[in-house]
PDB file of C-alpha atoms in Angstrom:
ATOM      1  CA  UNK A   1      14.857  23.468  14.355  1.00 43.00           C
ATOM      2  CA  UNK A   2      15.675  25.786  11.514  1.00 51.00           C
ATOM      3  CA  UNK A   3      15.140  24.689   7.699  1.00 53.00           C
ATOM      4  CA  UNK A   4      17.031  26.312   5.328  1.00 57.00           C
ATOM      5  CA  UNK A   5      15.309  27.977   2.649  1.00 60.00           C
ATOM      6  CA  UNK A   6      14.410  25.047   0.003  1.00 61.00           C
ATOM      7  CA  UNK A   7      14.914  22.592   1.721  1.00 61.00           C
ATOM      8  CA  UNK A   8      12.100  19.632   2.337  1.00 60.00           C
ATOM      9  CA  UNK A   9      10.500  19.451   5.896  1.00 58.00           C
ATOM     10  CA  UNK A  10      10.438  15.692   6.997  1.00 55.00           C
ATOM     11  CA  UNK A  11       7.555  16.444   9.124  1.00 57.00           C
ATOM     12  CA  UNK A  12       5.249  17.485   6.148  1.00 67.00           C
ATOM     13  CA  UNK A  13       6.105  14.924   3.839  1.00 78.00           C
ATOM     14  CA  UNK A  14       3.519  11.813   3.615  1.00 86.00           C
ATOM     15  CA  UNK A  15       4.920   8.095   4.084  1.00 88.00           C
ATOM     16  CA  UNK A  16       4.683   7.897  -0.043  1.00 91.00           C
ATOM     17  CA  UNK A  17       6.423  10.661  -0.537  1.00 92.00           C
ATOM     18  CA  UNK A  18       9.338   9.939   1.576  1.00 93.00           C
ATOM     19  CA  UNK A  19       9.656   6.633  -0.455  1.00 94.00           C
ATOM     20  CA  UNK A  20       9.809   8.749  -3.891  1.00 95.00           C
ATOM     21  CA  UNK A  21      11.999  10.950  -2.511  1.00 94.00           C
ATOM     22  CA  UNK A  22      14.456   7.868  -0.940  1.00 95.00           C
ATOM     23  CA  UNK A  23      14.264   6.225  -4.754  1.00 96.00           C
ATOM     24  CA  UNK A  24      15.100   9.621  -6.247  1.00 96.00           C
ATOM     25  CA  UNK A  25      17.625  10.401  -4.167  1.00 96.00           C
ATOM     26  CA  UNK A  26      18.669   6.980  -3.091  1.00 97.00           C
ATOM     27  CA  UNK A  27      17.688   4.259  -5.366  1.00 97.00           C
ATOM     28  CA  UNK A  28      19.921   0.966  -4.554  1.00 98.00           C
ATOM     29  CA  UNK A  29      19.862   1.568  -0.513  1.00 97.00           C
ATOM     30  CA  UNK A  30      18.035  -1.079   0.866  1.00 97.00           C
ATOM     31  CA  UNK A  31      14.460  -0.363   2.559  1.00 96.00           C
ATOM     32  CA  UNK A  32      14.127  -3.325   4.035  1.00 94.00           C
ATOM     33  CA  UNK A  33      15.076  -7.581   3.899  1.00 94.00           C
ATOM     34  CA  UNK A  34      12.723 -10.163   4.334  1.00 91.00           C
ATOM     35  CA  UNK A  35      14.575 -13.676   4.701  1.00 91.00           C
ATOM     36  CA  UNK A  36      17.394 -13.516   2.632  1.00 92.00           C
ATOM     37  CA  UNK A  37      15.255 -11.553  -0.014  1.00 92.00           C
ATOM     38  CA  UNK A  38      16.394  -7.668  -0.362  1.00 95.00           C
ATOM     39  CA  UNK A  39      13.982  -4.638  -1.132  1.00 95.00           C
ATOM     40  CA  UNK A  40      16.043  -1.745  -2.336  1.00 97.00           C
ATOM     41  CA  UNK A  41      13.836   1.806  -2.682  1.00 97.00           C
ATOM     42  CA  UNK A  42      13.943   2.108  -6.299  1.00 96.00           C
ATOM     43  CA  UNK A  43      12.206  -1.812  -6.479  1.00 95.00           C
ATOM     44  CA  UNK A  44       9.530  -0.550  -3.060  1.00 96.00           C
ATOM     45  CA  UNK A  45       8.631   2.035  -5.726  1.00 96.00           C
ATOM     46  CA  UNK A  46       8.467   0.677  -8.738  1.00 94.00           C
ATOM     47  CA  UNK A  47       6.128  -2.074  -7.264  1.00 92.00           C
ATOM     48  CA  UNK A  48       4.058   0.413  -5.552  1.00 93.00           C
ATOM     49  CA  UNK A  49       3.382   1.976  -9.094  1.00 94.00           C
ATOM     50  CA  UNK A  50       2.858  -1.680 -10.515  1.00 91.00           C
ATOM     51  CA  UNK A  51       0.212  -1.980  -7.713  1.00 89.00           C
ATOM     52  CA  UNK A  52      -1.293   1.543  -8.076  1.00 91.00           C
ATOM     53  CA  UNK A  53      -1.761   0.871 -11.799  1.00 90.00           C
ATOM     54  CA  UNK A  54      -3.403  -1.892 -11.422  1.00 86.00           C
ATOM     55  CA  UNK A  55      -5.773  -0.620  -8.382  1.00 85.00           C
ATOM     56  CA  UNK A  56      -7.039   2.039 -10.821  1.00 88.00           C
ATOM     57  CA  UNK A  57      -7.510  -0.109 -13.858  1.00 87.00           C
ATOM     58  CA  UNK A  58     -10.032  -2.197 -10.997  1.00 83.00           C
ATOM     59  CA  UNK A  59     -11.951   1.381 -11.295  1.00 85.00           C
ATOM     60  CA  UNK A  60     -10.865   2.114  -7.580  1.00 85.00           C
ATOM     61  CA  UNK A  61     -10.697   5.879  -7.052  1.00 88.00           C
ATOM     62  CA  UNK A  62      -9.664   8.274  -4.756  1.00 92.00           C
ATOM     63  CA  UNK A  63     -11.323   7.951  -1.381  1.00 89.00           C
ATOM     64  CA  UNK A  64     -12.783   4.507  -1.867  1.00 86.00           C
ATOM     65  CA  UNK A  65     -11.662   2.033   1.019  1.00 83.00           C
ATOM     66  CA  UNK A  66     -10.161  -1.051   0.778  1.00 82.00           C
ATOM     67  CA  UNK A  67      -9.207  -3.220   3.842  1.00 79.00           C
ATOM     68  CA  UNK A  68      -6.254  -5.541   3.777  1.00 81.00           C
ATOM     69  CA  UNK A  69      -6.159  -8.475   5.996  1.00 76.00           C
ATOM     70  CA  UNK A  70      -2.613  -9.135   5.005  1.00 77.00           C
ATOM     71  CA  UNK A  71       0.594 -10.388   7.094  1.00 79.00           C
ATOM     72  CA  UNK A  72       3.336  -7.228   7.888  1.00 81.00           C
ATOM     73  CA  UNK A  73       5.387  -8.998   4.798  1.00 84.00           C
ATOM     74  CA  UNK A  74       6.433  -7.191   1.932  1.00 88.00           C
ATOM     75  CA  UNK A  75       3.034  -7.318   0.039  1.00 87.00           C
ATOM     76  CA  UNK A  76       1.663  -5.618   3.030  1.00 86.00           C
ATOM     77  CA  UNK A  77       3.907  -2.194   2.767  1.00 91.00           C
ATOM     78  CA  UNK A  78       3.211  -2.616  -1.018  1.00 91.00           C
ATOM     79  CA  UNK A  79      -0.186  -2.578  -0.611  1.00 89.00           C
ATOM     80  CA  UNK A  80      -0.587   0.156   2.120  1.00 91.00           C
ATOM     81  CA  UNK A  81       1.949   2.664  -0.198  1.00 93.00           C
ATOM     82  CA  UNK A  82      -0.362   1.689  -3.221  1.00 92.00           C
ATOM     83  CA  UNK A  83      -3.282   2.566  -1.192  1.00 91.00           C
ATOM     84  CA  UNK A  84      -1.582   6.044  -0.091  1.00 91.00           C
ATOM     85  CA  UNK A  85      -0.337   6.778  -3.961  1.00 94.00           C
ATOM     86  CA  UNK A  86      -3.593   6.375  -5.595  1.00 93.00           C
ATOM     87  CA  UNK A  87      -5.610   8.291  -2.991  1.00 93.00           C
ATOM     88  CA  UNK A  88      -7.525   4.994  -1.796  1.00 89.00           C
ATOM     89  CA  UNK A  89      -8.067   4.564   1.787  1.00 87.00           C
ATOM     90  CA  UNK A  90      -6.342   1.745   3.632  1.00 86.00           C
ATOM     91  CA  UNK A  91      -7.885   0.024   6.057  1.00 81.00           C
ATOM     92  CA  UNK A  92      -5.748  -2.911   7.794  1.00 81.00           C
ATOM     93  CA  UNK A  93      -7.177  -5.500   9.634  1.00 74.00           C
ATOM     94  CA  UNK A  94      -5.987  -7.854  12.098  1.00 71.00           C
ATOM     95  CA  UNK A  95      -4.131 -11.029  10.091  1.00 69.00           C
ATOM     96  CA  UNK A  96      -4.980 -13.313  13.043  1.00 67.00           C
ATOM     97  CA  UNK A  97      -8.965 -12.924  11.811  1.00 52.00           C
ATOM     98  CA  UNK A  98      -9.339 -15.772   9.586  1.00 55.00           C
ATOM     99  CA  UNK A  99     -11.129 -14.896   6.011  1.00 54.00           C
ATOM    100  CA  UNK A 100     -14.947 -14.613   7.212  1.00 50.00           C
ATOM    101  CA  UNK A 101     -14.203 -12.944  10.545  1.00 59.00           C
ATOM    102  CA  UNK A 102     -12.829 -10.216   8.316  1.00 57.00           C
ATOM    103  CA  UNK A 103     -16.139  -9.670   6.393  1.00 59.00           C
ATOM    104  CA  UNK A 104     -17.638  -7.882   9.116  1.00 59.00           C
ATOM    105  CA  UNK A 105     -14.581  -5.741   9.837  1.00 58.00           C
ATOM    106  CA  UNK A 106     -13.928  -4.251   6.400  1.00 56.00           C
ATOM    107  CA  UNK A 107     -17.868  -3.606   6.604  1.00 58.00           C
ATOM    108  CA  UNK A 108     -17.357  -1.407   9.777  1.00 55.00           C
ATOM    109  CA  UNK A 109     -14.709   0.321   7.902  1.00 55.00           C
ATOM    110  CA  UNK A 110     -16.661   0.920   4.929  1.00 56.00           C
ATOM    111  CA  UNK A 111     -14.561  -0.950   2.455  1.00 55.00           C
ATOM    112  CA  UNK A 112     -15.795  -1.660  -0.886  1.00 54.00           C
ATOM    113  CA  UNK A 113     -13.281  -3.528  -1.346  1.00 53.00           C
ATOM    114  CA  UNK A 114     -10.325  -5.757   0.400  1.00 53.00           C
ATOM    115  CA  UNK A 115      -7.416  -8.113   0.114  1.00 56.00           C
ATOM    116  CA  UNK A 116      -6.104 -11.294   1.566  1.00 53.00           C
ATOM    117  CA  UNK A 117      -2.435 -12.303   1.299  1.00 53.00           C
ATOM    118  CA  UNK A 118      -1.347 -12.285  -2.129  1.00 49.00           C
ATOM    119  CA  UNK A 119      -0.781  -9.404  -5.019  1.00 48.00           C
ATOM    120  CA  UNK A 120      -1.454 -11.670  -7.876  1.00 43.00           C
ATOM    121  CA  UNK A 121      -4.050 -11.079 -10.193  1.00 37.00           C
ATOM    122  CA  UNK A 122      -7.250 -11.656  -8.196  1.00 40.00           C
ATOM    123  CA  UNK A 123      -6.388 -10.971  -4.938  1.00 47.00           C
ATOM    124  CA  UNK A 124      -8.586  -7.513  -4.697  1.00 48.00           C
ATOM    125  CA  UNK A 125     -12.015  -9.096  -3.536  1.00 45.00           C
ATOM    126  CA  UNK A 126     -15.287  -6.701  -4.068  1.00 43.00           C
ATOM    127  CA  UNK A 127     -17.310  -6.753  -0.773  1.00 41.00           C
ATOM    128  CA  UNK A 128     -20.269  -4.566  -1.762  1.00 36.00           C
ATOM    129  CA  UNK A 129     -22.493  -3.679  -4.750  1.00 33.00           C
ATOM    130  CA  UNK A 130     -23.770  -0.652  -4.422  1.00 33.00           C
ATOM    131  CA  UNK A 131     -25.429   1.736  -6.705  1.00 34.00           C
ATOM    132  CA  UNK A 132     -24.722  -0.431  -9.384  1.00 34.00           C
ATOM    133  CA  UNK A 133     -21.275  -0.569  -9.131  1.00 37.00           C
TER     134      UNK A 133
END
């Protein structure tokens, strides 16, 4: 397939870019319902910030890995486009591993840190210390 000449190839654009350019370009259409609860783009994004904001002001950086042992909810696709807009690494694990079965997963996967469940205040557990982090 042809592109014409300025226009944006789907197949090179990451996952958090195509929801920036879906709340630019369509900000009211709905990504997604859970329940009777509905997620437009512009509100996907603007939590995604929220989240990313708050990832770096934890001191994360770009490359550091958390795991998220989280249910495929809304949090979840929060928390993975978070992940992908501050340049952390997201590292899902299986939600049917209870809370210390996880432990040893996110330390296969390297993760300093990792989350369970909820995006409130708190919810971003450290796993390691190292170097004197």
């Amino acid at each position: 397939m042809a592109w014409a000449p300025g226009q944006k190839n789907e197949m090179t654009m990451t996952s958090i870019g195509v929801l920036y350019e879906l709340a630019k370009t369509h900000p009211k259409k709905v990504a997604f319902i859970k329940d009777k609860e509905i997620w437009t783009y512009d509100r996907l994004a603007a939590e995604v910030d929220h989240l990313a904001y708050g990832l770096v002001e934890r001191g994360l950086r770009k490359g550091d890995r958390v795991a998220l042992h989280m249910a495929n909810l809304p949090e979840f696709v929060v928390a993975y486009h978070a992940c992908f807009r501050t340049g952390v690494i997201a590292a899902p694990l299986k939600i049917k591993n209870g809370r210390t079965d996880t432990a040893p997963a996110a330390a296969a996967a390297d993760a300093l840190h990792w989350s369970s469940g909820s995006l409130q205040p708190g919810c971003l557990h450290r796993l390691f210390n190292r170097g004197g982090e």
